[in-house]
Amino acid sequence: MSRFVDKLPFFDRRSSAMEEAEDIPRSGLLHMHHNHQQQPHHQHSGLLMQPQPSPPATKQSSYTLAQLLKRVNEARSDASSPTSSPTHSHYTIELGGSMPGSTGSDLSDHNMHGGAGGGDGPLLPFVLKFTDLTYSVKQRKKGPCLPALPFSRGSVDPAEAEAPRMKTLLDNISGEAREGEIMAVLGASGSGKSTLIDALANRIVKESLHGSVTLNGESLDGNLLKVISAYVMQDDLLYPMLTVEETLMFAAEFRLPRSLPTKEKKKRVQALIDQLGLRNAANTIIGDEGHRGVSGGERRRVSIGVDIIHDPIVLFLDEPTSGLDSTSAFMVVKVLQRIAQSGSVVVMSIHQPSYRILGLLDRLLFLSRGQTVYYGPPGALPSFFEDFGKPIPGNENPTEFALDLIRELETMPDGARDLVEHNKKWQTRMAPKMKHHEKPTLSLKEAISASISRGKLVSGATDGSVSLRPESAAAPAAAVSKFANPFWVEMGVLTRRAFINTKRTPEIFIIRLAAVLVTGFILATIFWRLDDSPKGVQERLGFFAIAMSTMFYTCSDALPVFLNERYIFLRETAYNAYRRSSYVLSHTVVGFPSLIVLSFAFALTTFFAVGLAGGAEGFFFFVAIVLASFWAGSGFATFLSGVVTNVMLGYPVVVSTLAYFLLFSGFFINRDRIPSYWIWFHYLSLVKYPYEAVMQNEFSDPRKCFVRGIQMFDNTPLAVLPPALKVRVLQAMSQSLGVDIGTRTCITTGPDFLKQQAVNDLTKWDCLWITVAWGFLFRILFYISLLLGSRNKRR
């Protein structure tokens, strides 16, 4: 990757940024490694895992962090000089000065002497610390729906009356996770594992969560946390028809900046595929119930890869091993260990780790009903439970023993209170023994600078700068770019991905086209070659009403499209992979070409077969109003898909609402006959405007006559009279009225008929543009529903 670190002579070129950091010891000192030797796995010795000191190195091959940052600054200066090579594209992330008023030499002296606290020993680059996290939610009261009346018999159960309204999910949880380590949160179902992960990942609103979460002692701004972290959900939310490589490449295009060349993004994806062990499955689709794809373990690793494509500093995972066999689960955690060793803080929840997985974990945090019952390294579990009076048998998995004991205690009246109190006393007793292990950490700015110089945090910001909160309160806080790419780049990537999915599932469009063609064929054969008689006019009205309402009913199949993608959308937008507006517009662009094809298919099937008027101009207007109906109908279904969360809820709403639209369209009852208290629904009806538009397209010609002479008796009791008698009645009427009314005299023209139907308040073009406007309005409402309904934080 071409960045300013390319100028550093002591950086070896490797295939990925993660691999560059694998050989760097967890010591705060960045060493040269000309001979890449595998670091020995550290042993658990004590309550908290401490980084092991790196092997002694010569002065020529060892550099402190301050010296490295100084060289980085020098390299940045060289890169910006006129003599630098123009062929290299350098991507830098500015973080401001490490300390106000300090120089590079001052910083070097500061770090060489062990920071503010002084002393010898390695520095800890990243420490995620959480203190006294408490989170409660309102608990619904149990009991009858109606409150007890004063005169009702019996009394309310006192226990139920005194039931607390608030349920505590987290109760003063404290601990820390460090770079290079995996901290695992364990506990039974409902113990608060996922809630704690959400609290650390800033997925709970600040008003509800009490306590503090800091990184290197500094509170994290929400935008900054989204830039430097990633959150992997428990479910594998992936597009089934994309291959593994395509899935990761699209993630790279979302999360990596536009300034990074496509070639470098592909290199990053290929390196990540190798790191995740997915090389053999790179060209295999993800798959679903109907399409065979990758295995469950591979799918889980792809889910992790999608969220770590930008090489985050902090990684949160909610039960990444759930539903996997022991081998797949071990491979997933092994991947997480490599990610941690590359310079990340990894925090995960896990249900019940095996012996092999336990050997990969560095810290354990056991929860019971929102309380901490153990916090420390796996190696300290035997001594902890031995002090509690429940020694772990030698042949038993310590975590299984701990979880079984916690479940057993939870069945008792006092729950795991004794174990919670024992943990507090044990932590207090062990604290003095750990004091000599505590080392000052780097400031957040220094730590992020060091991580970036090692190749971490590939995404950075769109303008090449990420700024933290200034240490001086008087200085203004610089904003962190929320998205890695501009709007048009996101829209292009989303559109391309959606087209690939559409192309690989042609059966969806084929079924829609078949439904439209079958409907058009049935209507064409029923209303074949309608004449201009009064009966033909009534039959035209029926055709228009059924045809226009069918357009909207056909669009109801757009309802499950977003519902199927809903949780993928939530996962991708949780950490600002793209804007919601980009998704809405790309969703519109991808769906519009199919609407054009469906409109022409329906118009060609019905217009000429039914014998509608207007010629070529009338035909193209008919196509336009059918297209507008499809546009408005699909927008309506799309909007509902953003409001409802279940297909079974959505279809009844769509079908019933469209039935109401047809009822108030003006077909069953004329506009001037609708009661005043329902007239507002007539103007809200989506079917009204297309129905009136095709009516005017058909009957707007004043030269065309639809009722002549004796045809005026049709649809009346006089229709059964013999034709000769009808002629005599016409003659009598002519004499009485003083108007010559013959058998060929035009009684009702098209405009007259429109006036009878009360279709005269809008022109056909007005109806067309209003229908188009409905489509835009529903998509705007869809966007608003995404803004309001896709919050990723708990209340």
mmCIF file with all atom_site columns, C-alpha atoms in Angstrom, residues 31 35 177 215 232 316 336 353 360 371 455 520 656 675 720:
data_model
loop_
_atom_site.group_PDB
_atom_site.id
_atom_site.type_symbol
_atom_site.label_atom_id
_atom_site.label_alt_id
_atom_site.label_comp_id
_atom_site.label_asym_id
_atom_site.label_entity_id
_atom_site.label_seq_id
_atom_site.pdbx_PDB_ins_code
_atom_site.Cartn_x
_atom_site.Cartn_y
_atom_site.Cartn_z
_atom_site.occupancy
_atom_site.B_iso_or_equiv
_atom_site.pdbx_formal_charge
_atom_site.auth_seq_id
_atom_site.auth_comp_id
_atom_site.auth_asym_id
_atom_site.auth_atom_id
_atom_site.pdbx_PDB_model_num
ATOM 1  C CA . HIS A 1 31  ? 11.549  -3.212  16.419  1.00 0.00 ? 31  HIS A CA 1
ATOM 2  C CA . ASN A 1 35  ? 14.563  -12.324 10.217  1.00 0.00 ? 35  ASN A CA 1
ATOM 3  C CA . ALA A 1 177 ? -9.231  -5.225  27.155  1.00 0.00 ? 177 ALA A CA 1
ATOM 4  C CA . LEU A 1 215 ? -9.590  4.057   25.195  1.00 0.00 ? 215 LEU A CA 1
ATOM 5  C CA . VAL A 1 232 ? -19.622 -8.240  13.995  1.00 0.00 ? 232 VAL A CA 1
ATOM 6  C CA . PHE A 1 316 ? -16.355 -6.298  18.857  1.00 0.00 ? 316 PHE A CA 1
ATOM 7  C CA . LEU A 1 336 ? -9.430  -13.564 15.817  1.00 0.00 ? 336 LEU A CA 1
ATOM 8  C CA . PRO A 1 353 ? -15.576 -22.442 24.637  1.00 0.00 ? 353 PRO A CA 1
ATOM 9  C CA . LEU A 1 360 ? -6.510  -18.853 22.641  1.00 0.00 ? 360 LEU A CA 1
ATOM 10 C CA . GLN A 1 371 ? -23.172 -9.001  37.515  1.00 0.00 ? 371 GLN A CA 1
ATOM 11 C CA . GLY A 1 455 ? -0.518  -0.151  8.473   1.00 0.00 ? 455 GLY A CA 1
ATOM 12 C CA . GLY A 1 520 ? -52.755 -8.637  -19.765 1.00 0.00 ? 520 GLY A CA 1
ATOM 13 C CA . SER A 1 656 ? -56.266 -3.798  2.209   1.00 0.00 ? 656 SER A CA 1
ATOM 14 C CA . PRO A 1 675 ? -69.703 11.862  1.193   1.00 0.00 ? 675 PRO A CA 1
ATOM 15 C CA . VAL A 1 720 ? -86.453 -4.364  -24.548 1.00 0.00 ? 720 VAL A CA 1
#
